Amino acid sequence: MSTTASNPKDLKKYTDPKTPAGKAADYLDQRTSIGVAVKEFARKVFPDHWSFMLGEIALFSFVVLLITGVFLALFFQPSMALVRWEGDLPQLHGQLMSAAFASTLDLSFEVRGGLLMRQIHHWSALIFMASIVVHMLRVFFTGAFRKPRELNWLVGMTLMILGLAAGFSGYSLPDDVLSGNGLRITDGVVKSIPIIGSYMSYFIFGGEFPGEHIVARLFTVHILLVPGLILALIGLHLFLMVLHKHTQYPGGGRTDKNVVGFPAFPVYVAKMGGNFFFIFGVLALMGATLSINSVWNYGPYDPSPVSAGAQPDWYMLFLEGSLRLMPGQAEIVTWGDFTLSLNVLIPAVVIPGLLFTFLLAYPFLEAKVTGDRREHHVLDRPRNVPVRTGLGVAFLTAFVILALAGSNDLIATHFHLSINAITWVFRVLLFVGPWFTFQVTKRICLGLQRKDRELVLHGHESGRIVRFASGEYVEVHTPLSDQERWLRVNYEATRPLELAPAADARGVKRKGYASEKRWHQLSRFFYEDRVEPVTPTELAAAHTTHDALAAADERGGELATASSHSADLER
Amino acid sequence: MKALAARRHHRAAPVVLLLMALLAVGGVYAAFAPSPAQAATASTADIETGKKLFQANCATCHGPSAEGTDIAPSLVGVGAAAVDFQVSTGRMPMAMDGPQAPAKPPQMNEEQTAALAAYVASLGAGPAIPTDDQVDPTQGDAAEGMALFRTNCAMCHNAVGAGGALSSGKAAPSLMNTSDRNIFQAMETGPGPMPVFNDAVITAEGKRDIIAFLTEQDKGSAGGNPLGGLGPVAEGLWAWVLGLAVMIGGAVWIGAKSS
Ligand code: HEM
């Protein structure tokens, strides 16, 4: 051994790579030391759960967007110059239109595979946003945004907003009637901002709407600015994820100090690869068989016509709904003939502003009312934080109601209802609905927690009835397995913050008492109603009775002392 | 023939020729042109049958001589086109009171419909039933039709004629299964909440172009299943219930492998 090791030539025989791939890797490693990073990542442990792959769906549909988007950019002409289209489609042959619209038609009817690429691109955009939303829901309801991951929550929120910007700017590129209607609404929203509104509108459109510049400007935003930012932020998002290590669901052996799972390589790399091809396949299939945004039906943009069923893509539908619900009377003309368009400003700026602010601020709000500065790596079961879960469901309710309101015309025709009645129902529901679902969800969570307590204390119902010598009947319960019990007892029922007295020991009023009191009230709202987990003492007490019962069961149901315990037994 | 040839150079010859040519053109025109007078030429027997049918089925609402009542408008001057449209789409006789008369399977056969139309047309001049030529999509220009449809119809009927909602439970129906004749008649007579598009608004040719455009729509969508032609809401629904659901299913499946 020592002789071989001392001879460098012999050593090289063992360590030098032999396969071409190995040689290439060695070449790279000698120049970049990339091996260290690869080893670090390959050994990273990832916990196993399907809900951890939701973000992956977003990531992979973004990759598909990049690939198909580059293809589209090769043929698309971001220009609003008027041209006459001489293509093959009878209903548009020989019509005047912008070069942008004409090139979209050429992409759809002349370029080989162009329509497929357009449709995959658009379906991917819808799925991209949908998966981001579902991924966010997972993070929210499991409390994965808690310390140290608050910043990554902010990065994720920014990604979602950038996704909206990407979708909106892309949707407006083909310059068809529908996308032009969307821009018209945007123009109205910008103009509704007091004082600077009309200047901003002129600035954005380079003059009076629609002008001749907006498509070219949106093109730069759509293929350079927004994708670049998204790419950079995805990098940051994943870097932070690796840095913080992945969270894990609660369960036996899982603590805030470890990660239980498989190493990234080969298990997760294989799974991720499989998932990528699966997602690409589904998107390609959708693009090939389901038509989406058939712009030739809408025709080239012209500011006058608006067709029935004019709606934005689903992720913008909540804004459309918010506008449709707002009564028009809120437009105020102040002194000096200055018009304040609250009928647009409130639904299109204030309401989305409130919704997004809530999402951005939530992690910090919850940390403050919890008074908790510890790190958390084990996720919450949604039932164990009833108010958070309730707030999430309430938020979702508001979002869904707004999206439905944005489709009120389709609801009216498909269910034979009056659109006026639907609009009024949604106006009321927007306020009542979230409150109602909050209460119901909170109650359900508390109920589930109580059920967990029962289970831990008394075990599963076995269906076997035992009769005592005294003539009393009881059902035998089988105890929970360690894993089952761990899942149900290992959480904290946070208590509301303590409020120090208003005056200190010498009777002097404390500074900041008023603000503290408000936080205290908020904390009470969060944690006043709670179900404590079963403590070891409670468990032990419950066990003595159960053990006695089980022993009696083995002896054939005779138990002289049973009557003294019977008061504690399940009825 | 000789006599004719001899008078070829008569002073009046050009005038006679001109008159004959005019007569010929007029005759051809009369034969082919749509004539509002057509209904008037219907046999009196038809009008009599129509009158009987009307009294049995329609008079309760429209009055014994179609002069109108509190619950239904007068039909004097609405023309054969209006009756043919209303009865052949099943709207009339109206069954149930609602925001607008719903289309349903027609209750009258073709002869009965023609008789009713003849009767109502005899009460006062109005738009006649269009000829096959007038509604022939192959003679129309789909591109012109699309432009006309976009500015005149799409705001109620949606961009491809899939239908849309109006106020208080009224709705513009889908035009996907409407016959060419009914499309023309709807424009001429403006049923229910729909405005009338007379020749001053959309010429007879324009109407045929619109029919050509709507016929183009029946050929299906280049991109695959058109999802009802309802636009982004339907697309979003499919993205969620098909696309994302399948992908989450895939994630559950892939996540379950190995462990
Ligand atoms: C970041 C995520 C992205 C989203 C959410 C997105 C979304 C969209 C949407 C909804 C459309 C309208 C498609 C249609 O015509 O039906 C569109 C069009 C377009 N996108 Fe994207 N896109 C993204 C990234 C990209 C990238 C990275 C590129 C190019 C490098 C790109 C290039 C284009 C082009 C050229 C069009 C216009 C072509 C056409 O409409 O036919 N996109 N995009």
Short mmCIF file of C-alpha atoms in Angstrom, two decimals, chain A residues 58-495:
data_model
loop_
_atom_site.label_atom_id
_atom_site.label_comp_id
_atom_site.label_asym_id
_atom_site.label_seq_id
_atom_site.Cartn_x
_atom_site.Cartn_y
_atom_site.Cartn_z
CA ALA A 58 -43.95 27.04 -12.18
CA LEU A 59 -40.23 26.77 -12.88
CA PHE A 60 -40.65 24.33 -15.74
CA SER A 61 -43.50 26.18 -17.39
CA PHE A 62 -41.24 29.23 -17.27
CA VAL A 63 -38.56 27.24 -19.09
CA VAL A 64 -41.14 26.31 -21.71
CA LEU A 65 -42.13 30.00 -21.96
CA LEU A 66 -38.51 30.93 -22.61
CA ILE A 67 -38.06 28.31 -25.32
CA THR A 68 -41.31 29.04 -27.16
CA GLY A 69 -40.96 32.80 -26.59
CA VAL A 70 -37.59 32.89 -28.34
CA PHE A 71 -39.18 31.12 -31.31
CA LEU A 72 -42.03 33.66 -31.44
CA ALA A 73 -39.61 36.58 -31.18
CA LEU A 74 -37.88 35.38 -34.37
CA PHE A 75 -41.02 36.08 -36.39
CA PHE A 76 -43.02 38.68 -34.49
CA GLN A 77 -42.79 42.30 -35.68
CA PRO A 78 -43.34 44.78 -32.85
CA SER A 79 -44.60 47.57 -35.07
CA MET A 80 -47.88 49.43 -35.38
CA ALA A 81 -47.30 50.49 -39.00
CA LEU A 82 -50.37 49.82 -41.16
CA VAL A 83 -50.10 47.01 -43.68
CA ARG A 84 -52.52 45.14 -45.90
CA TRP A 85 -52.58 41.42 -45.13
CA GLU A 86 -52.63 39.20 -48.18
CA GLY A 87 -52.66 35.90 -46.33
CA ASP A 88 -54.89 32.92 -46.80
CA LEU A 89 -57.67 33.38 -44.27
CA PRO A 90 -60.88 34.46 -46.11
CA GLN A 91 -62.22 36.52 -43.22
CA LEU A 92 -59.09 38.70 -43.00
CA HIS A 93 -57.69 38.60 -46.52
CA GLY A 94 -56.92 42.07 -47.85
CA GLN A 95 -57.69 43.90 -44.62
CA LEU A 96 -55.69 46.81 -43.20
CA MET A 97 -53.98 46.06 -39.91
CA SER A 98 -50.87 46.77 -37.87
CA ALA A 99 -47.68 44.91 -38.71
CA ALA A 100 -47.82 43.36 -35.24
CA PHE A 101 -51.22 41.81 -35.93
CA ALA A 102 -50.20 40.78 -39.45
CA SER A 103 -47.09 39.05 -38.17
CA THR A 104 -49.15 37.25 -35.53
CA LEU A 105 -51.41 36.01 -38.34
CA ASP A 106 -48.35 34.97 -40.34
CA LEU A 107 -47.03 33.17 -37.27
CA SER A 108 -50.33 31.34 -37.03
CA PHE A 109 -50.91 30.51 -40.69
CA GLU A 110 -47.66 30.81 -42.63
CA VAL A 111 -44.82 29.86 -40.29
CA ARG A 112 -44.46 26.10 -39.91
CA GLY A 113 -45.19 25.17 -36.31
CA GLY A 114 -45.88 28.81 -35.51
CA LEU A 115 -49.42 28.34 -34.28
CA LEU A 116 -48.33 25.41 -32.13
CA MET A 117 -45.62 27.59 -30.56
CA ARG A 118 -48.06 30.45 -29.97
CA GLN A 119 -50.53 28.15 -28.31
CA ILE A 120 -47.94 26.37 -26.17
CA HIS A 121 -46.60 29.78 -25.15
CA HIS A 122 -50.02 30.99 -24.11
CA TRP A 123 -51.08 27.81 -22.30
CA SER A 124 -47.75 27.84 -20.47
CA ALA A 125 -48.42 31.41 -19.39
CA LEU A 126 -51.79 30.42 -17.89
CA ILE A 127 -50.31 27.38 -16.14
CA PHE A 128 -47.26 29.36 -15.00
CA MET A 129 -49.49 31.77 -13.11
CA ALA A 130 -51.79 29.04 -11.83
CA SER A 131 -48.91 27.01 -10.44
CA ILE A 132 -47.43 30.09 -8.79
CA VAL A 133 -50.74 30.68 -7.05
CA VAL A 134 -51.04 27.09 -5.86
CA HIS A 135 -47.41 27.10 -4.73
CA MET A 136 -48.08 30.28 -2.76
CA LEU A 137 -51.12 28.71 -1.15
CA ARG A 138 -48.99 25.76 -0.03
CA VAL A 139 -46.40 28.09 1.47
CA PHE A 140 -49.05 30.21 3.15
CA PHE A 141 -51.16 27.49 4.70
CA THR A 142 -48.18 25.52 6.02
CA GLY A 143 -46.48 28.60 7.47
CA ALA A 144 -43.36 28.11 5.36
CA PHE A 145 -42.97 31.90 5.23
CA ARG A 146 -41.87 32.11 8.87
CA LYS A 147 -38.37 33.02 9.96
CA PRO A 148 -35.89 32.65 8.26
CA ARG A 149 -37.90 32.54 5.03
CA GLU A 150 -39.74 35.89 5.15
CA LEU A 151 -37.41 37.38 2.57
CA ASN A 152 -37.95 34.49 0.24
CA TRP A 153 -41.70 35.05 0.58
CA LEU A 154 -41.11 38.61 -0.60
CA VAL A 155 -39.04 37.33 -3.52
CA GLY A 156 -41.84 34.93 -4.40
CA MET A 157 -44.45 37.68 -4.22
CA THR A 158 -42.33 39.85 -6.51
CA LEU A 159 -42.07 36.92 -8.91
CA MET A 160 -45.83 36.62 -8.95
CA ILE A 161 -46.29 40.32 -9.67
CA LEU A 162 -43.66 40.10 -12.43
CA GLY A 163 -45.58 37.11 -13.80
CA LEU A 164 -48.67 39.30 -14.01
CA ALA A 165 -46.61 41.93 -15.83
CA ALA A 166 -45.21 39.33 -18.23
CA GLY A 167 -48.64 37.93 -18.98
CA PHE A 168 -50.20 41.34 -19.45
CA SER A 169 -47.46 42.68 -21.71
CA GLY A 170 -47.46 39.50 -23.82
CA TYR A 171 -51.23 39.47 -24.13
CA SER A 172 -51.12 43.00 -25.52
CA LEU A 173 -48.53 42.29 -28.21
CA PRO A 174 -50.67 40.79 -31.02
CA ASP A 175 -52.65 44.07 -31.26
CA ASP A 176 -56.02 42.41 -31.74
CA VAL A 177 -59.36 43.82 -30.58
CA LEU A 178 -59.27 41.94 -27.28
CA SER A 179 -55.75 42.96 -26.30
CA GLY A 180 -56.51 46.52 -27.40
CA ASN A 181 -59.53 46.55 -25.09
CA GLY A 182 -57.20 45.51 -22.28
CA LEU A 183 -54.85 48.36 -23.07
CA ARG A 184 -57.80 50.74 -23.21
CA ILE A 185 -58.75 49.75 -19.67
CA THR A 186 -55.14 50.17 -18.56
CA ASP A 187 -55.18 53.63 -20.10
CA GLY A 188 -58.34 54.43 -18.14
CA VAL A 189 -56.84 53.14 -14.91
CA VAL A 190 -53.67 55.17 -15.36
CA LYS A 191 -55.73 58.26 -16.13
CA SER A 192 -57.79 57.78 -12.98
CA ILE A 193 -54.75 58.44 -10.79
CA PRO A 194 -55.23 61.99 -9.55
CA ILE A 195 -53.06 64.81 -10.95
CA ILE A 196 -50.34 62.75 -12.63
CA GLY A 197 -52.70 60.33 -14.38
CA SER A 198 -53.13 62.01 -17.74
CA TYR A 199 -49.42 62.86 -17.95
CA MET A 200 -48.52 59.26 -17.24
CA SER A 201 -50.93 58.02 -19.89
CA TYR A 202 -49.33 60.30 -22.48
CA PHE A 203 -45.92 59.17 -21.33
CA ILE A 204 -46.77 55.45 -21.58
CA PHE A 205 -48.47 55.61 -24.95
CA GLY A 206 -46.27 58.32 -26.42
CA GLY A 207 -49.27 60.59 -26.98
CA GLU A 208 -52.99 60.05 -27.06
CA PHE A 209 -54.13 56.42 -26.73
CA PRO A 210 -53.50 54.15 -28.62
CA GLY A 211 -50.68 55.97 -30.40
CA GLU A 212 -48.05 54.18 -32.43
CA HIS A 213 -45.50 53.13 -29.86
CA ILE A 214 -47.11 50.95 -27.27
CA VAL A 215 -46.54 47.58 -28.98
CA ALA A 216 -42.83 48.23 -29.49
CA ARG A 217 -42.48 49.38 -25.88
CA LEU A 218 -44.35 46.42 -24.49
CA PHE A 219 -42.22 44.14 -26.65
CA THR A 220 -39.07 45.33 -24.90
CA VAL A 221 -40.76 44.95 -21.55
CA HIS A 222 -42.03 41.50 -22.47
CA ILE A 223 -38.98 39.83 -23.94
CA LEU A 224 -36.16 41.62 -22.14
CA LEU A 225 -37.02 43.45 -18.97
CA VAL A 226 -39.52 41.16 -17.29
CA PRO A 227 -38.02 37.77 -18.26
CA GLY A 228 -34.60 39.07 -17.20
CA LEU A 229 -35.90 40.11 -13.81
CA ILE A 230 -37.81 36.87 -13.39
CA LEU A 231 -34.73 34.84 -14.25
CA ALA A 232 -32.61 36.74 -11.75
CA LEU A 233 -35.21 36.47 -9.01
CA ILE A 234 -35.75 32.75 -9.66
CA GLY A 235 -32.00 32.39 -9.13
CA LEU A 236 -32.23 34.26 -5.85
CA HIS A 237 -35.34 32.32 -4.85
CA LEU A 238 -33.64 28.95 -5.37
CA PHE A 239 -30.40 30.12 -3.80
CA LEU A 240 -32.26 31.15 -0.66
CA MET A 241 -34.13 27.84 -0.70
CA VAL A 242 -30.89 25.88 -0.73
CA LEU A 243 -29.35 28.19 1.85
CA HIS A 244 -32.28 27.86 4.27
CA LYS A 245 -32.65 24.15 3.54
CA HIS A 246 -36.05 22.84 2.65
CA THR A 247 -38.88 22.83 5.17
CA GLN A 248 -40.50 19.52 6.04
CA TYR A 249 -43.91 18.38 7.16
CA PRO A 250 -44.22 17.44 10.85
CA GLY A 251 -43.73 13.81 11.76
CA GLY A 252 -41.66 11.47 13.84
CA GLY A 253 -37.99 12.39 13.95
CA ARG A 254 -38.45 15.67 12.10
CA THR A 255 -37.33 18.73 14.02
CA ASP A 256 -36.30 22.30 13.39
CA LYS A 257 -32.69 21.11 13.45
CA ASN A 258 -32.69 18.39 10.79
CA VAL A 259 -34.04 17.61 7.31
CA VAL A 260 -35.33 14.11 6.68
CA GLY A 261 -35.36 13.05 3.07
CA PHE A 262 -33.26 11.83 0.16
CA PRO A 263 -30.11 13.36 -1.31
CA ALA A 264 -30.69 15.56 -4.34
CA PHE A 265 -28.57 13.29 -6.49
CA PRO A 266 -29.70 10.90 -7.88
CA VAL A 267 -33.21 10.68 -6.44
CA TYR A 268 -34.41 14.25 -6.88
CA VAL A 269 -32.54 14.98 -10.04
CA ALA A 270 -34.26 11.98 -11.60
CA LYS A 271 -37.63 13.05 -10.27
CA MET A 272 -37.15 16.60 -11.46
CA GLY A 273 -36.13 15.44 -14.90
CA GLY A 274 -39.18 13.24 -15.10
CA ASN A 275 -41.40 16.05 -13.95
CA PHE A 276 -39.96 18.44 -16.53
CA PHE A 277 -40.73 16.11 -19.41
CA PHE A 278 -44.15 15.39 -18.03
CA ILE A 279 -44.99 19.11 -17.82
CA PHE A 280 -43.52 19.85 -21.23
CA GLY A 281 -45.62 17.00 -22.60
CA VAL A 282 -48.86 18.24 -21.09
CA LEU A 283 -48.22 21.78 -22.36
CA ALA A 284 -47.37 20.56 -25.85
CA LEU A 285 -50.50 18.43 -25.92
CA MET A 286 -52.65 21.36 -24.85
CA GLY A 287 -51.01 23.62 -27.42
CA ALA A 288 -51.62 21.04 -30.12
CA THR A 289 -55.28 20.28 -29.40
CA LEU A 290 -56.94 23.22 -27.63
CA SER A 291 -57.13 26.56 -29.38
CA ILE A 292 -56.20 29.57 -27.30
CA ASN A 293 -56.39 33.28 -28.09
CA SER A 294 -57.45 32.81 -31.71
CA VAL A 295 -56.70 36.44 -32.55
CA TRP A 296 -58.01 36.07 -36.10
CA ASN A 297 -61.48 35.82 -34.57
CA TYR A 298 -61.12 39.13 -32.78
CA GLY A 299 -59.69 41.01 -35.74
CA PRO A 300 -57.18 43.87 -35.87
CA TYR A 301 -57.44 46.49 -33.13
CA ASP A 302 -59.63 49.48 -33.70
CA PRO A 303 -60.65 51.58 -30.71
CA SER A 304 -64.39 51.55 -31.47
CA PRO A 305 -65.66 47.96 -31.25
CA VAL A 306 -65.86 45.91 -28.06
CA SER A 307 -67.22 42.41 -28.32
CA ALA A 308 -69.36 40.56 -25.78
CA GLY A 309 -67.30 38.20 -23.65
CA ALA A 310 -64.29 40.52 -23.69
CA GLN A 311 -62.21 39.39 -20.74
CA PRO A 312 -58.54 39.27 -19.79
CA ASP A 313 -56.62 36.08 -19.05
CA TRP A 314 -57.69 34.46 -15.81
CA TYR A 315 -54.96 35.93 -13.62
CA MET A 316 -56.21 39.45 -14.43
CA LEU A 317 -59.85 38.50 -14.07
CA PHE A 318 -60.03 39.70 -10.45
CA LEU A 319 -59.24 43.23 -11.64
CA GLU A 320 -61.89 43.03 -14.34
CA GLY A 321 -64.38 41.80 -11.72
CA SER A 322 -63.46 44.55 -9.34
CA LEU A 323 -64.17 47.11 -12.08
CA ARG A 324 -67.44 45.43 -13.02
CA LEU A 325 -68.69 45.44 -9.42
CA MET A 326 -67.95 49.10 -8.71
CA PRO A 327 -71.02 51.34 -9.05
CA GLY A 328 -70.42 54.08 -11.57
CA GLN A 329 -71.78 56.86 -9.35
CA ALA A 330 -68.47 57.17 -7.52
CA GLU A 331 -67.14 59.60 -10.11
CA ILE A 332 -66.85 62.97 -8.42
CA VAL A 333 -66.37 66.37 -10.03
CA THR A 334 -64.68 68.65 -7.50
CA TRP A 335 -64.27 72.41 -7.55
CA GLY A 336 -62.32 73.73 -10.47
CA ASP A 337 -63.94 71.08 -12.70
CA PHE A 338 -61.49 68.45 -11.60
CA THR A 339 -62.79 64.91 -12.06
CA LEU A 340 -61.89 62.35 -9.45
CA SER A 341 -62.62 58.93 -10.96
CA LEU A 342 -63.11 56.98 -7.77
CA ASN A 343 -65.23 54.56 -9.81
CA VAL A 344 -61.98 53.41 -11.44
CA LEU A 345 -59.42 54.34 -8.83
CA ILE A 346 -60.97 52.27 -6.04
CA PRO A 347 -61.52 48.99 -7.91
CA ALA A 348 -58.42 49.08 -10.10
CA VAL A 349 -55.83 50.64 -7.79
CA VAL A 350 -57.01 50.60 -4.18
CA ILE A 351 -58.47 47.08 -4.00
CA PRO A 352 -55.56 45.26 -5.67
CA GLY A 353 -53.26 47.45 -3.58
CA LEU A 354 -54.95 46.22 -0.42
CA LEU A 355 -54.87 42.58 -1.50
CA PHE A 356 -51.17 42.66 -2.38
CA THR A 357 -50.22 44.64 0.71
CA PHE A 358 -51.93 42.03 2.86
CA LEU A 359 -49.92 39.27 1.19
CA LEU A 360 -46.63 41.15 1.39
CA ALA A 361 -47.08 42.14 5.01
CA TYR A 362 -48.55 38.95 6.37
CA PRO A 363 -45.35 37.15 7.48
CA PHE A 364 -44.24 40.21 9.43
CA LEU A 365 -47.68 40.76 10.88
CA GLU A 366 -47.92 37.20 12.09
CA ALA A 367 -44.42 37.24 13.58
CA LYS A 368 -45.30 40.38 15.50
CA VAL A 369 -48.57 39.13 16.99
CA THR A 370 -46.98 35.78 17.78
CA GLY A 371 -44.03 37.41 19.53
CA ASP A 372 -41.87 34.68 18.07
CA ARG A 373 -38.27 35.18 16.97
CA ARG A 374 -37.25 31.55 16.55
CA GLU A 375 -36.44 29.81 13.29
CA HIS A 376 -38.97 27.33 11.95
CA HIS A 377 -38.16 24.48 9.62
CA VAL A 378 -41.01 22.14 10.42
CA LEU A 379 -44.22 23.13 8.70
CA ASP A 380 -47.53 23.73 10.44
CA ARG A 381 -50.53 21.60 9.82
CA PRO A 382 -53.11 24.19 8.67
CA ARG A 383 -55.56 23.15 11.42
CA ASN A 384 -53.07 24.01 14.12
CA VAL A 385 -53.09 27.72 13.22
CA PRO A 386 -56.84 28.30 12.81
CA VAL A 387 -56.80 32.07 12.31
CA ARG A 388 -54.07 32.01 9.69
CA THR A 389 -55.89 29.27 7.81
CA GLY A 390 -59.14 31.20 8.12
CA LEU A 391 -57.55 34.40 6.82
CA GLY A 392 -56.06 32.51 3.88
CA VAL A 393 -59.41 31.02 2.97
CA ALA A 394 -61.08 34.43 3.35
CA PHE A 395 -58.52 35.96 1.01
CA LEU A 396 -59.08 33.19 -1.50
CA THR A 397 -62.84 33.73 -1.26
CA ALA A 398 -62.47 37.42 -2.09
CA PHE A 399 -60.21 36.57 -5.02
CA VAL A 400 -62.60 33.95 -6.40
CA ILE A 401 -65.62 36.23 -6.03
CA LEU A 402 -63.83 38.99 -7.92
CA ALA A 403 -62.83 36.55 -10.66
CA LEU A 404 -66.41 35.30 -10.93
CA ALA A 405 -67.68 38.86 -11.07
CA GLY A 406 -65.30 39.37 -13.98
CA SER A 407 -67.15 36.55 -15.77
CA ASN A 408 -70.64 37.74 -14.80
CA ASP A 409 -71.85 37.86 -18.41
CA LEU A 410 -70.92 34.22 -19.01
CA ILE A 411 -72.53 33.18 -15.74
CA ALA A 412 -75.66 35.05 -16.82
CA THR A 413 -75.95 33.36 -20.21
CA HIS A 414 -74.94 29.87 -19.06
CA PHE A 415 -77.20 29.73 -16.04
CA HIS A 416 -79.99 31.90 -17.48
CA LEU A 417 -79.71 34.54 -14.79
CA SER A 418 -80.05 38.29 -14.89
CA ILE A 419 -76.68 39.99 -15.04
CA ASN A 420 -77.97 42.82 -12.86
CA ALA A 421 -78.99 40.39 -10.13
CA ILE A 422 -75.65 38.56 -10.29
CA THR A 423 -73.76 41.81 -9.96
CA TRP A 424 -75.71 42.76 -6.86
CA VAL A 425 -75.22 39.34 -5.32
CA PHE A 426 -71.47 39.59 -5.87
CA ARG A 427 -71.37 43.11 -4.42
CA VAL A 428 -72.83 41.77 -1.19
CA LEU A 429 -70.81 38.55 -1.27
CA LEU A 430 -67.55 40.43 -1.63
CA PHE A 431 -68.04 41.71 1.91
CA VAL A 432 -70.01 38.90 3.51
CA GLY A 433 -68.31 35.94 1.80
CA PRO A 434 -64.79 36.32 3.21
CA TRP A 435 -66.12 36.94 6.71
CA PHE A 436 -68.31 33.86 6.49
CA THR A 437 -65.64 31.53 5.13
CA PHE A 438 -63.22 32.86 7.76
CA GLN A 439 -65.58 31.90 10.59
CA VAL A 440 -66.40 28.51 9.11
CA THR A 441 -62.77 27.64 8.42
CA LYS A 442 -61.67 28.67 11.89
CA ARG A 443 -64.41 26.52 13.45
CA ILE A 444 -63.48 23.55 11.28
CA CYS A 445 -59.81 23.89 12.28
CA LEU A 446 -60.64 24.03 15.98
CA GLY A 447 -62.93 21.05 15.56
CA LEU A 448 -60.20 19.05 13.85
CA GLN A 449 -57.80 19.92 16.63
CA ARG A 450 -60.26 18.67 19.24
CA LYS A 451 -60.70 15.50 17.27
CA ASP A 452 -56.91 15.06 17.29
CA ARG A 453 -56.90 15.43 21.07
CA GLU A 454 -59.58 12.79 21.42
CA LEU A 455 -57.65 10.43 19.20
CA VAL A 456 -54.39 10.88 21.07
CA LEU A 457 -56.03 10.41 24.46
CA HIS A 458 -58.28 7.52 23.61
CA GLY A 459 -57.00 5.87 20.45
CA HIS A 460 -58.89 4.60 17.41
CA GLU A 461 -62.30 3.09 17.80
CA SER A 462 -61.85 -0.63 17.28
CA GLY A 463 -65.47 -1.59 16.99
CA ARG A 464 -65.10 -4.17 19.75
CA ILE A 465 -67.49 -3.89 22.68
CA VAL A 466 -66.57 -5.31 26.06
CA ARG A 467 -68.99 -6.10 28.83
CA PHE A 468 -67.90 -5.72 32.43
CA ALA A 469 -68.88 -7.92 35.30
CA SER A 470 -70.98 -5.03 36.55
CA GLY A 471 -72.96 -5.24 33.31
CA GLU A 472 -71.56 -2.04 31.81
CA TYR A 473 -70.56 -2.02 28.11
CA VAL A 474 -67.56 -0.11 26.76
CA GLU A 475 -65.84 -0.02 23.41
CA VAL A 476 -62.17 -0.99 23.28
CA HIS A 477 -59.92 1.64 21.65
CA THR A 478 -56.60 0.74 20.04
CA PRO A 479 -53.81 3.19 20.85
CA LEU A 480 -52.17 5.32 18.12
CA SER A 481 -48.80 4.36 16.63
CA ASP A 482 -45.87 6.57 17.64
CA GLN A 483 -45.89 8.29 14.24
CA GLU A 484 -49.58 9.05 14.44
CA ARG A 485 -49.25 10.41 17.94
CA TRP A 486 -46.20 12.53 17.13
CA LEU A 487 -48.04 14.20 14.29
CA ARG A 488 -50.88 15.17 16.61
CA VAL A 489 -49.13 16.34 19.76
CA ASN A 490 -46.07 18.04 18.34
CA TYR A 491 -47.26 21.59 17.87
CA GLU A 492 -47.53 24.73 19.89
CA ALA A 493 -50.79 26.43 20.67
CA THR A 494 -49.57 30.00 20.71
CA ARG A 495 -51.03 32.21 23.41
#
